[in-house]
PDB file of N, CA and C in Angstrom:
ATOM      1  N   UNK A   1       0.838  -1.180   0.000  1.00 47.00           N
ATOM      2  CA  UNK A   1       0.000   0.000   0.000  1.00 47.00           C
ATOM      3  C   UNK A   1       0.887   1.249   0.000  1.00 47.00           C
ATOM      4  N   UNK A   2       0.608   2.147  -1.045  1.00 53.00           N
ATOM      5  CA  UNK A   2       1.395   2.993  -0.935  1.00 53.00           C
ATOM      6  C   UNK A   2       0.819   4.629  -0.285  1.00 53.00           C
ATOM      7  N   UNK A   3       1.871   5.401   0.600  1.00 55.00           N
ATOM      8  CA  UNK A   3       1.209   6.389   1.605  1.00 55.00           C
ATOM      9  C   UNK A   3       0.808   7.358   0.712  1.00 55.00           C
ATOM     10  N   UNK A   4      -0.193   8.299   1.141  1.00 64.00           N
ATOM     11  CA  UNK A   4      -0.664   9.550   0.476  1.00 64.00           C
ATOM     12  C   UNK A   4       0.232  10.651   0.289  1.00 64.00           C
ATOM     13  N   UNK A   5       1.582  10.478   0.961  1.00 84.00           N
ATOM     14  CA  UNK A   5       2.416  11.098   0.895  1.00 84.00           C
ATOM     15  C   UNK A   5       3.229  11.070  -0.351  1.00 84.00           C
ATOM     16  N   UNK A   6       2.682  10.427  -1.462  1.00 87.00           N
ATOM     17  CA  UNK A   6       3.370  10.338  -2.969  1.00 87.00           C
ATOM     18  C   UNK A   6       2.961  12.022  -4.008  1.00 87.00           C
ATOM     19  N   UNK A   7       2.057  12.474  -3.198  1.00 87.00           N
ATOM     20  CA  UNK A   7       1.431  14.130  -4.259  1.00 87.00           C
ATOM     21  C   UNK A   7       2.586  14.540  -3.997  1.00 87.00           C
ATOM     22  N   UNK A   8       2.835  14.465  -5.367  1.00 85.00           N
ATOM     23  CA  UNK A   8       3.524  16.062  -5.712  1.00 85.00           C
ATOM     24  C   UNK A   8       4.987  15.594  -5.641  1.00 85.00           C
ATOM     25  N   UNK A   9       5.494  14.605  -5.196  1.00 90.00           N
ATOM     26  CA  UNK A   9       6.667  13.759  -5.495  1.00 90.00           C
ATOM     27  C   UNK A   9       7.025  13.741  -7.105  1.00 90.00           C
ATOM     28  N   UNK A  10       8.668  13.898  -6.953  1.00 92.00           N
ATOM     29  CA  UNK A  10       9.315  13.424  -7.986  1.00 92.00           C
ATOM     30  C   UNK A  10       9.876  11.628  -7.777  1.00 92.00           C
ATOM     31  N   UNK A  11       9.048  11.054  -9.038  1.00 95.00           N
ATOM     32  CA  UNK A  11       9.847   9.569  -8.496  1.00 95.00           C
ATOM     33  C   UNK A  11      10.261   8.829  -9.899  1.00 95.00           C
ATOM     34  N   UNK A  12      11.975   8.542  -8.950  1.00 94.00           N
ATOM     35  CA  UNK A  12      12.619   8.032 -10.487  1.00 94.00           C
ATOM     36  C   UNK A  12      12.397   6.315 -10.579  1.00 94.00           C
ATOM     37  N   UNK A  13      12.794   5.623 -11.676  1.00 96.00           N
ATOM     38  CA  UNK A  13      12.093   4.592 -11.718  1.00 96.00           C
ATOM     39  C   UNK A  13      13.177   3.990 -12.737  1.00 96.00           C
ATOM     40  N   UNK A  14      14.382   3.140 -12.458  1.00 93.00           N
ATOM     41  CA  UNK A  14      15.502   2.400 -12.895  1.00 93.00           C
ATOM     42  C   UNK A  14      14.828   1.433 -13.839  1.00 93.00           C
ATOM     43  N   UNK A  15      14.922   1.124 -15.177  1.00 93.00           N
ATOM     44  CA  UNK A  15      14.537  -0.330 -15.734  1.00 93.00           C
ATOM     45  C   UNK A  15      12.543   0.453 -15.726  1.00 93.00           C
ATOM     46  N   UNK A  16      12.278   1.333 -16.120  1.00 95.00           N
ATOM     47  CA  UNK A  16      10.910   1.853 -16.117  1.00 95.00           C
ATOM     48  C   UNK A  16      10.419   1.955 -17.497  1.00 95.00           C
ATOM     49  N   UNK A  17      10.943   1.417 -18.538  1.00 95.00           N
ATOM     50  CA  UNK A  17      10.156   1.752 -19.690  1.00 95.00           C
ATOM     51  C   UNK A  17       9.427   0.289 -19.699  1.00 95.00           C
ATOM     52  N   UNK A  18       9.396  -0.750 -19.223  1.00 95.00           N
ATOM     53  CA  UNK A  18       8.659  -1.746 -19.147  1.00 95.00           C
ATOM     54  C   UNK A  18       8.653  -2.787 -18.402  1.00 95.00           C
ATOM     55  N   UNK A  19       7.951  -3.778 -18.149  1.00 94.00           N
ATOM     56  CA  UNK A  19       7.871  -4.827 -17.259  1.00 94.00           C
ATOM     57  C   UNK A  19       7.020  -4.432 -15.738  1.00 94.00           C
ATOM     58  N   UNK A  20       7.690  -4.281 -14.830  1.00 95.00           N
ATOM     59  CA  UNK A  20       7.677  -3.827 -13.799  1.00 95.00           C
ATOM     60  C   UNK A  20       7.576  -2.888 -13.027  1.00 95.00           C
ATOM     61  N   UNK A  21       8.578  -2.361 -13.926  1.00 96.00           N
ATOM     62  CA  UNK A  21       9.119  -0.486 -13.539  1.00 96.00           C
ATOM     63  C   UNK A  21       7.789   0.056 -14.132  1.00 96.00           C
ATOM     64  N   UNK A  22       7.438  -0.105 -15.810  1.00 98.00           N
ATOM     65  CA  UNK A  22       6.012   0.419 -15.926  1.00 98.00           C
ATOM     66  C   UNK A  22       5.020   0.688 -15.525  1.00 98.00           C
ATOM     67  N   UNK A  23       4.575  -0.738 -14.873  1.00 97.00           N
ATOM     68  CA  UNK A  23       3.773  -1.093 -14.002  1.00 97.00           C
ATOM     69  C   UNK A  23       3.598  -0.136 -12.812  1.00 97.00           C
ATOM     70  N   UNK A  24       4.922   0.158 -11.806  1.00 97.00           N
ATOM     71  CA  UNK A  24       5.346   0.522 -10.803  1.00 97.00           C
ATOM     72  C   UNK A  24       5.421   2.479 -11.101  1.00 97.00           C
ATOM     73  N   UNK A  25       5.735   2.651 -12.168  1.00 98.00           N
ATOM     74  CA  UNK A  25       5.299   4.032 -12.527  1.00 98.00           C
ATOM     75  C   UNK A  25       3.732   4.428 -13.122  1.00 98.00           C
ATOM     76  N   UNK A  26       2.911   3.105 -13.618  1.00 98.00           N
ATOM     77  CA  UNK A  26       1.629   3.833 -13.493  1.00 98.00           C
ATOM     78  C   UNK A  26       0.846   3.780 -12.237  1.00 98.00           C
ATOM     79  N   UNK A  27       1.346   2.441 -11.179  1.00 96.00           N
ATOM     80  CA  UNK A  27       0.709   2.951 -10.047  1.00 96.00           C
ATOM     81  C   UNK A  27       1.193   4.301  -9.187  1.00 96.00           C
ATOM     82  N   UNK A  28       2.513   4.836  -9.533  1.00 96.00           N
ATOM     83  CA  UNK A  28       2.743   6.313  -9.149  1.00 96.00           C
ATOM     84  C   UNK A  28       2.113   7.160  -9.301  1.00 96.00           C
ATOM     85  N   UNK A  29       1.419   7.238 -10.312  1.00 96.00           N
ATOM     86  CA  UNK A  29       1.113   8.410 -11.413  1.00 96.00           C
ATOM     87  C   UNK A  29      -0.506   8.289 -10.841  1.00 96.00           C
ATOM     88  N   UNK A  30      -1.247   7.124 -10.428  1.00 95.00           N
ATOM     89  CA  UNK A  30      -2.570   6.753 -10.343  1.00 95.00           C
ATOM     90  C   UNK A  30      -2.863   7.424  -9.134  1.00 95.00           C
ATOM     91  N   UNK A  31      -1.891   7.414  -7.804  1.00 93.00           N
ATOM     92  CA  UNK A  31      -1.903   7.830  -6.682  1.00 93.00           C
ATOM     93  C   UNK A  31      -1.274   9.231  -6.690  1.00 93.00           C
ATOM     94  N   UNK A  32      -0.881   9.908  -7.791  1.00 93.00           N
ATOM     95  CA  UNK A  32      -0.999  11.408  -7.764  1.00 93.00           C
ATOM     96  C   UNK A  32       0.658  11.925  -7.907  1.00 93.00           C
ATOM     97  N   UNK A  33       1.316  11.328  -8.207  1.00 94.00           N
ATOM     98  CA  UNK A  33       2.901  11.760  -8.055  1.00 94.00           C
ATOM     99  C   UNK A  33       2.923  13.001  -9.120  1.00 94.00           C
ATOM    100  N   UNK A  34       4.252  13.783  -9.072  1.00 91.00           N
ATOM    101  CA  UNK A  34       3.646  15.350  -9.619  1.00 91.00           C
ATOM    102  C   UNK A  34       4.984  14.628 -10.943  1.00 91.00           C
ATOM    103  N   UNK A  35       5.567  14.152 -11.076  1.00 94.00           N
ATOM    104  CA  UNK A  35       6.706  13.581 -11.761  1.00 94.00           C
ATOM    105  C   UNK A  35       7.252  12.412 -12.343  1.00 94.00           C
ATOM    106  N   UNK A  36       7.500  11.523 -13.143  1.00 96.00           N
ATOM    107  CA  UNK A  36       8.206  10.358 -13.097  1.00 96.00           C
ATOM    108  C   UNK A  36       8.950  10.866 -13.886  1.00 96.00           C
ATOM    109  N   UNK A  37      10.728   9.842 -13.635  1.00 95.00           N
ATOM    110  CA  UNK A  37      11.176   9.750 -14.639  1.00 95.00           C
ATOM    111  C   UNK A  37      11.922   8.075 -14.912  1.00 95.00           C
ATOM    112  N   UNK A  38      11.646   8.330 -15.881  1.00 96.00           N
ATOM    113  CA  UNK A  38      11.856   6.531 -16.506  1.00 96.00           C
ATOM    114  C   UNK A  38      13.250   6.329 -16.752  1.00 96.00           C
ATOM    115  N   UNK A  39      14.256   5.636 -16.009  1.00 93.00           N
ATOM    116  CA  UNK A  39      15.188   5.666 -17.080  1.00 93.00           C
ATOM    117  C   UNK A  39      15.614   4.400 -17.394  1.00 93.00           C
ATOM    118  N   UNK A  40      15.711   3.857 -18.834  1.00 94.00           N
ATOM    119  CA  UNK A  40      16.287   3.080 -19.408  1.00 94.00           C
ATOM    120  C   UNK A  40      16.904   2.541 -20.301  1.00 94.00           C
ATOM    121  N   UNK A  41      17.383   1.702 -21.153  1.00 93.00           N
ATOM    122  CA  UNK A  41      18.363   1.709 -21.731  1.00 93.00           C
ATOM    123  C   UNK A  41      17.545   1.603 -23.280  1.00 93.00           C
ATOM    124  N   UNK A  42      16.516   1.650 -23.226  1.00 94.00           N
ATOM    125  CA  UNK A  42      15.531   0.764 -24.570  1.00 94.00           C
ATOM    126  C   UNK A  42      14.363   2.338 -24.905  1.00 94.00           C
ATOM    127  N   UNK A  43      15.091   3.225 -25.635  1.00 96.00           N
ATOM    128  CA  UNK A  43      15.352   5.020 -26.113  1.00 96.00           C
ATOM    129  C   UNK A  43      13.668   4.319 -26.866  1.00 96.00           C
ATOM    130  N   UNK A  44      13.297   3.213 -27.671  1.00 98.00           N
ATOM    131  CA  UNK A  44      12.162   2.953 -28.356  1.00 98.00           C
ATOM    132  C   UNK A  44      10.373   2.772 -26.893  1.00 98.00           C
ATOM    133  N   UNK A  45      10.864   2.040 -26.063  1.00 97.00           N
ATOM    134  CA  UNK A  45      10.089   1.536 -25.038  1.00 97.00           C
ATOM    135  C   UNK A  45       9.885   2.515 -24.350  1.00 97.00           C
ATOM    136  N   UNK A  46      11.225   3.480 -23.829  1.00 97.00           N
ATOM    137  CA  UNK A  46      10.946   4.731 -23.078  1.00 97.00           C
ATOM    138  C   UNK A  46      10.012   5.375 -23.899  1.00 97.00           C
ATOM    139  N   UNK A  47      10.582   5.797 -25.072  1.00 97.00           N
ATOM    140  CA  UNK A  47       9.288   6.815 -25.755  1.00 97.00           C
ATOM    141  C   UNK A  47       7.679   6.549 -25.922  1.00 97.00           C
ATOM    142  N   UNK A  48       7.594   5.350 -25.868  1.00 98.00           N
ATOM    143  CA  UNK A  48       6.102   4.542 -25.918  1.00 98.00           C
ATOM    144  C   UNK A  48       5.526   4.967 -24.551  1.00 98.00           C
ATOM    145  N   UNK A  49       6.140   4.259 -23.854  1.00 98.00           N
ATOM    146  CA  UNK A  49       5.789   4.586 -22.382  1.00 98.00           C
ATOM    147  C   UNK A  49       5.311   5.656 -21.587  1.00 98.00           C
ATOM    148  N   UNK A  50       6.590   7.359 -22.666  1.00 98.00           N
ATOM    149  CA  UNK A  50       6.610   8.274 -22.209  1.00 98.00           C
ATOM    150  C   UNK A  50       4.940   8.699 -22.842  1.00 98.00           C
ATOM    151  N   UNK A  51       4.734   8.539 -24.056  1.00 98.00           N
ATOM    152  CA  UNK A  51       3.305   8.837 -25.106  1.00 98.00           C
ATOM    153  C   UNK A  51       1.929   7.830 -24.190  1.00 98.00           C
ATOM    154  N   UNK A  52       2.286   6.941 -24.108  1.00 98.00           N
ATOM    155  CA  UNK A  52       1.217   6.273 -23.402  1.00 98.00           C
ATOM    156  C   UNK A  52       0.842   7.267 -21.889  1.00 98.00           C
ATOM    157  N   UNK A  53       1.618   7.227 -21.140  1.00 98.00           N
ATOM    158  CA  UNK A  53       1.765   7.861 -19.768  1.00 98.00           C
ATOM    159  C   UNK A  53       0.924   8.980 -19.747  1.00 98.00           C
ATOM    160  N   UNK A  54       1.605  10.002 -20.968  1.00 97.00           N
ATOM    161  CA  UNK A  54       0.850  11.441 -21.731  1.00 97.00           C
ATOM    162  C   UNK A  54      -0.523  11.350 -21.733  1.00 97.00           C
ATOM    163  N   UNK A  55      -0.550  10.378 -22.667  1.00 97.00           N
ATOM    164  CA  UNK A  55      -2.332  10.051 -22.629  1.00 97.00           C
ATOM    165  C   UNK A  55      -3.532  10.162 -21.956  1.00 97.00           C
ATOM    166  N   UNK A  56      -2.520   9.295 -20.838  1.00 97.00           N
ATOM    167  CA  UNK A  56      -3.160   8.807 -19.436  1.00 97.00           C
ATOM    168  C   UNK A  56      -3.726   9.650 -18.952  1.00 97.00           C
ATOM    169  N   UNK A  57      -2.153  10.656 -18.238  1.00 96.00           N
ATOM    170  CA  UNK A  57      -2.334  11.430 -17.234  1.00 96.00           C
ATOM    171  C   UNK A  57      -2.115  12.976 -17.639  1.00 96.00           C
ATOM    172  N   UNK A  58      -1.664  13.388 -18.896  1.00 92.00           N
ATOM    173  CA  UNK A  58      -1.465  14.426 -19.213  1.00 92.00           C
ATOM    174  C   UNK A  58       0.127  14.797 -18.961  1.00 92.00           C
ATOM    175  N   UNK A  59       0.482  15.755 -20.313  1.00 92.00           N
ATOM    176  CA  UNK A  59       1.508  16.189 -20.351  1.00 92.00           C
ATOM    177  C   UNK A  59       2.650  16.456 -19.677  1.00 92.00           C
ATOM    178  N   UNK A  60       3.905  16.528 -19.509  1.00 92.00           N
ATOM    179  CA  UNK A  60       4.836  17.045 -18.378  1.00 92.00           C
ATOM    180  C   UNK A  60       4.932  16.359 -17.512  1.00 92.00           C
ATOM    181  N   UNK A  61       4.440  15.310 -17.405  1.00 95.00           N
ATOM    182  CA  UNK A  61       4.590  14.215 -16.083  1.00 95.00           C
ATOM    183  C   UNK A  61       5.477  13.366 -15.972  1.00 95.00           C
ATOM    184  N   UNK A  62       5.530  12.838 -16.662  1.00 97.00           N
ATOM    185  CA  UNK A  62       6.644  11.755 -17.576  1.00 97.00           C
ATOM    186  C   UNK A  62       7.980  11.827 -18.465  1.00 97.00           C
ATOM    187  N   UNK A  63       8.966  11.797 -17.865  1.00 95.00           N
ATOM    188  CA  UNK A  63      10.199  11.874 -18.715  1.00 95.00           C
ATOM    189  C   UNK A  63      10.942  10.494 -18.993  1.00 95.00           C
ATOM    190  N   UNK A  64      11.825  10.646 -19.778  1.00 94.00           N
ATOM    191  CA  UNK A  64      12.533   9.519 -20.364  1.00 94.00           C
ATOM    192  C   UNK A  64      14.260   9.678 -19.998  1.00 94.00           C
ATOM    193  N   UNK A  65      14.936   8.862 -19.328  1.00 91.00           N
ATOM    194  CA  UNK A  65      16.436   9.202 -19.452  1.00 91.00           C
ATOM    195  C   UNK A  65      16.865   8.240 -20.213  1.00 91.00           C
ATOM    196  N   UNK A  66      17.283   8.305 -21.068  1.00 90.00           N
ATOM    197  CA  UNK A  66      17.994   6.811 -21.625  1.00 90.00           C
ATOM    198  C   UNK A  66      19.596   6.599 -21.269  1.00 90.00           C
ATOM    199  N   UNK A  67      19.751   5.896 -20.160  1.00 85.00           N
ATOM    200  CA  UNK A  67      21.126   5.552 -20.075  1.00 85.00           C
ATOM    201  C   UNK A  67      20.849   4.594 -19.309  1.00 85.00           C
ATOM    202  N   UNK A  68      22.451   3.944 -18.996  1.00 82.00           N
ATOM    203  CA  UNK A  68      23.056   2.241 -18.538  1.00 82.00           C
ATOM    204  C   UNK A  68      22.991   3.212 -16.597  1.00 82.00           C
ATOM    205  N   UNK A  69      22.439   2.601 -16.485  1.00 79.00           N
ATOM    206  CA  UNK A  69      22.154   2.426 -14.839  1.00 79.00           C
ATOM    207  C   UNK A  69      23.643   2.022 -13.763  1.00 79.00           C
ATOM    208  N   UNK A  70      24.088   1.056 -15.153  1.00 79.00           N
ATOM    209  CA  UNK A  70      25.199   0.265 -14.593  1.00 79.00           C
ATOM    210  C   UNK A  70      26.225   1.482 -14.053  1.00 79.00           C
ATOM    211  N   UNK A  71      26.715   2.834 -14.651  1.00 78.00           N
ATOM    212  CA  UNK A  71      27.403   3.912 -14.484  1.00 78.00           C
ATOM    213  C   UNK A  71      26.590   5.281 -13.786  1.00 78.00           C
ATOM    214  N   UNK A  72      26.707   4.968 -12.299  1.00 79.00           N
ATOM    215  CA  UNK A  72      26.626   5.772 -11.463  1.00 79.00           C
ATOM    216  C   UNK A  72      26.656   7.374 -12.113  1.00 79.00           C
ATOM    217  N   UNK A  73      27.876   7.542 -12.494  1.00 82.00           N
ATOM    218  CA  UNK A  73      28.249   8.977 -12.710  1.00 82.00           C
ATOM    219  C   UNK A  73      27.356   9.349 -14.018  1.00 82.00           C
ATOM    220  N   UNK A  74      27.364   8.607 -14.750  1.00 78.00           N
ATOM    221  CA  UNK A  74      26.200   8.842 -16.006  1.00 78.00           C
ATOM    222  C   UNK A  74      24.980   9.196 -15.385  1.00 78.00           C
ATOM    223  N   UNK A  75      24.192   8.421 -14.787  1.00 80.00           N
ATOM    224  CA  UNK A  75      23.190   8.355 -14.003  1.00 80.00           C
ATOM    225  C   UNK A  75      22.762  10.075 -13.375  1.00 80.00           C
ATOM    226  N   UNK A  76      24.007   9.702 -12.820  1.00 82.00           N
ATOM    227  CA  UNK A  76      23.690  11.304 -12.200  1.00 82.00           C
ATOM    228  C   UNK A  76      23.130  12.474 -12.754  1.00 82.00           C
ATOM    229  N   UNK A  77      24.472  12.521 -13.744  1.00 81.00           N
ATOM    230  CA  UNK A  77      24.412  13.675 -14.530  1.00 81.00           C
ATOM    231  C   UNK A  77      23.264  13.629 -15.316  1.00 81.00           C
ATOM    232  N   UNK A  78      22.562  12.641 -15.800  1.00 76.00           N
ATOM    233  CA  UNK A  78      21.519  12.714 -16.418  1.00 76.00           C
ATOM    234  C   UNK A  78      20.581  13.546 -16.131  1.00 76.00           C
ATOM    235  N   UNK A  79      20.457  12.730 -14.398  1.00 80.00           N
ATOM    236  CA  UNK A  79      19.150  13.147 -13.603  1.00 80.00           C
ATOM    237  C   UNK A  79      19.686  14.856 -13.549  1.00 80.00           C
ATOM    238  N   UNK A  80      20.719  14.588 -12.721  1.00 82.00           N
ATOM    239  CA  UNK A  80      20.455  16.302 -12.032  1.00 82.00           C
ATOM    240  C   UNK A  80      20.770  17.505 -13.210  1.00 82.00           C
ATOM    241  N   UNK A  81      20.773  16.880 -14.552  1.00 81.00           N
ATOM    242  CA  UNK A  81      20.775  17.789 -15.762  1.00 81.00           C
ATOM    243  C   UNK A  81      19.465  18.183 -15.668  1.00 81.00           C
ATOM    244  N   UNK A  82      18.610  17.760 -15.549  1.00 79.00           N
ATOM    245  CA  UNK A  82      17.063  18.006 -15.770  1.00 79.00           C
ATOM    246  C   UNK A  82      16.454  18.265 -14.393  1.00 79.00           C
ATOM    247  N   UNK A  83      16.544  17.780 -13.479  1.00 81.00           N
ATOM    248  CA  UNK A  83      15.612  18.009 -12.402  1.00 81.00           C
ATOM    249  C   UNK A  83      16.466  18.090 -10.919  1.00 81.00           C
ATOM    250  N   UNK A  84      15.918  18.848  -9.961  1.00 80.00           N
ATOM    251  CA  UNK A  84      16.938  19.761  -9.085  1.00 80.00           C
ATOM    252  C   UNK A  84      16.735  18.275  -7.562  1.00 80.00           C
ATOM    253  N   UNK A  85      16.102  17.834  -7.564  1.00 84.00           N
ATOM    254  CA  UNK A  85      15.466  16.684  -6.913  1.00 84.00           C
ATOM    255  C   UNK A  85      14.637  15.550  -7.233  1.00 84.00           C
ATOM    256  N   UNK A  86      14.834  14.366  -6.928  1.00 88.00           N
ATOM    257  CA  UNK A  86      14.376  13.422  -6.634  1.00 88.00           C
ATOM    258  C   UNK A  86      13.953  12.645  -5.202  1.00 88.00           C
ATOM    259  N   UNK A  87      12.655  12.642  -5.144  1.00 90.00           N
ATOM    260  CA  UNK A  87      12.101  12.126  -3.488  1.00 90.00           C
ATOM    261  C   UNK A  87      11.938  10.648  -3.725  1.00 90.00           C
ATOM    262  N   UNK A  88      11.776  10.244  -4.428  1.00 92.00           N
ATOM    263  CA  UNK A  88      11.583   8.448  -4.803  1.00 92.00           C
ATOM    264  C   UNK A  88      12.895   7.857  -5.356  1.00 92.00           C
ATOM    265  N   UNK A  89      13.472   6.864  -5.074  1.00 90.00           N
ATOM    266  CA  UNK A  89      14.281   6.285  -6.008  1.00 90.00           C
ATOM    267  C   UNK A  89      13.393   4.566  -5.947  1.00 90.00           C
ATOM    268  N   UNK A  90      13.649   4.022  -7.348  1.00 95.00           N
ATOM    269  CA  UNK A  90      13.133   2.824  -7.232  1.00 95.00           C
ATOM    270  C   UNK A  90      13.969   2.297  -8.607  1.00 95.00           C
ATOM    271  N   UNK A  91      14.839   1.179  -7.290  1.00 91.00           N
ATOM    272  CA  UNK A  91      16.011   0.379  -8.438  1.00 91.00           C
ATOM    273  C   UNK A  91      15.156  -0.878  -8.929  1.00 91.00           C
ATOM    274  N   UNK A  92      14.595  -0.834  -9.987  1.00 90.00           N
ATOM    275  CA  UNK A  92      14.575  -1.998 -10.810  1.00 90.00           C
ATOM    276  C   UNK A  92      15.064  -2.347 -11.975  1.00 90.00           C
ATOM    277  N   UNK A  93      16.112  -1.811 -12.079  1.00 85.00           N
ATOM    278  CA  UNK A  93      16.617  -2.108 -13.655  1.00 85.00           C
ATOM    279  C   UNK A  93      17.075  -3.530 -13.303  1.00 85.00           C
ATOM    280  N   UNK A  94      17.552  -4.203 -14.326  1.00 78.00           N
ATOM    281  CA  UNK A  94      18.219  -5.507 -14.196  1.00 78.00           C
ATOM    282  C   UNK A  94      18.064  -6.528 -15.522  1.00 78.00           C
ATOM    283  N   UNK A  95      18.572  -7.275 -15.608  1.00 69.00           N
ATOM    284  CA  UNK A  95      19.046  -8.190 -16.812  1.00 69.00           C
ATOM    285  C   UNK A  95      19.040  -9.642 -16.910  1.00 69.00           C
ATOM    286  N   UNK A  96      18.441 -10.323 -16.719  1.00 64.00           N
ATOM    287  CA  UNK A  96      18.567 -11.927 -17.029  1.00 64.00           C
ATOM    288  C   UNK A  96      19.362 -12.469 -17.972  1.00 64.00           C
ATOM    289  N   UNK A  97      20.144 -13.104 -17.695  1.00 66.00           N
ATOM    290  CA  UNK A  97      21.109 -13.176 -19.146  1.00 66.00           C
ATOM    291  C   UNK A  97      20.724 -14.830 -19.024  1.00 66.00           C
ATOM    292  N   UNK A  98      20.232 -15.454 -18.464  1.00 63.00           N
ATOM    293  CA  UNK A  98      19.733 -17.022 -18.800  1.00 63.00           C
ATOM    294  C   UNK A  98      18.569 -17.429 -18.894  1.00 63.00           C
ATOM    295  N   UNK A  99      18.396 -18.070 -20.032  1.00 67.00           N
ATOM    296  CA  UNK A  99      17.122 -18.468 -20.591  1.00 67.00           C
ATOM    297  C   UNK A  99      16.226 -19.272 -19.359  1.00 67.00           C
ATOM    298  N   UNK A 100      17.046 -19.798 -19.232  1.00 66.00           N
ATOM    299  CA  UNK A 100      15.951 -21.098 -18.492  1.00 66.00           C
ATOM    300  C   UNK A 100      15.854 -20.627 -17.005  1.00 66.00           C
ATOM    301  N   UNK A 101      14.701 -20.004 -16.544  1.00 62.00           N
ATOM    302  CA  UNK A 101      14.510 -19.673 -14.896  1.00 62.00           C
ATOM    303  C   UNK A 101      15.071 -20.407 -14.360  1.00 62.00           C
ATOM    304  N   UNK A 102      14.706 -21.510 -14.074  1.00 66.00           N
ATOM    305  CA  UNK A 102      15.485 -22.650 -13.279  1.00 66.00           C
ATOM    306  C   UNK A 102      16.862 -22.538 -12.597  1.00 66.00           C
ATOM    307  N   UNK A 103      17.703 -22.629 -14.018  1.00 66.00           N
ATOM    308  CA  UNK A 103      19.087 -22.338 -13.806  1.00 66.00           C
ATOM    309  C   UNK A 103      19.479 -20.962 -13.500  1.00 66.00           C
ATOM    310  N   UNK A 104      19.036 -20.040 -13.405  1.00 58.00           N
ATOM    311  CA  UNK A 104      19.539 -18.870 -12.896  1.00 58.00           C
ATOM    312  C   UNK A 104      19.264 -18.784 -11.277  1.00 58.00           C
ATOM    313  N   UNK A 105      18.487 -19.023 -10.936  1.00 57.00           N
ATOM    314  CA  UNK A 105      18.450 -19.395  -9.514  1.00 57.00           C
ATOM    315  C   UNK A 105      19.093 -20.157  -8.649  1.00 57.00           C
ATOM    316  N   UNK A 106      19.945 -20.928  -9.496  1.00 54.00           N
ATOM    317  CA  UNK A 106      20.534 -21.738  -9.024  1.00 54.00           C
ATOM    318  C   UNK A 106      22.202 -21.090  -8.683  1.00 54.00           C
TER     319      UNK A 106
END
């Protein structure tokens, strides 16, 4: 359950142009957040996401960073190129590099 304390929040969202992070940024946006920004590595998915989002909730809400998560200092500069704060962080980026569930758990 997430607190009422999300209005008017900026919340960034690692691995957010799909899966999870999507997911996890439209329930942001549903409960009133004044901001998202998506960042991920897939510049095609972000932009969908960013147009879908638009739709939704209206203009200016939704941004796109496209960069590797993996580089901190990239990261940064991205964010604090564009926006003076962030009140949310939410790491979900990440990568499966093995097919078979099974064996990656292992």
């Amino acid at each position: 359950m997430m607190s009422k304390d999300i209005k008017n929040k900026v919340v960034l969202i690692t691995g957010g142009a799909s899966g999870m992070g999507y997911e996890i940024a439209d329930r942001f946006l549903e409960k009133g957040a004044n901001k998202i920004i998506l960042v991920d590595i897939n510049e095609k998915l972000g932009g969908d996401a960013v147009n879908t989002f638009s739709s939704k909730y209206g203009n200016d809400k939704v941004y796109f960073a496209n960069c590797d998560v993996t580089s901190a200092k990239t990261l940064w500069k991205t964010i604090t190129d564009t926006f003076k704060d962030v009140d949310v962080l939410v790491n979900n980026a990440g990568i499966v590099q093995e097919k078979d569930v099974r064996r990656s758990l292992m």
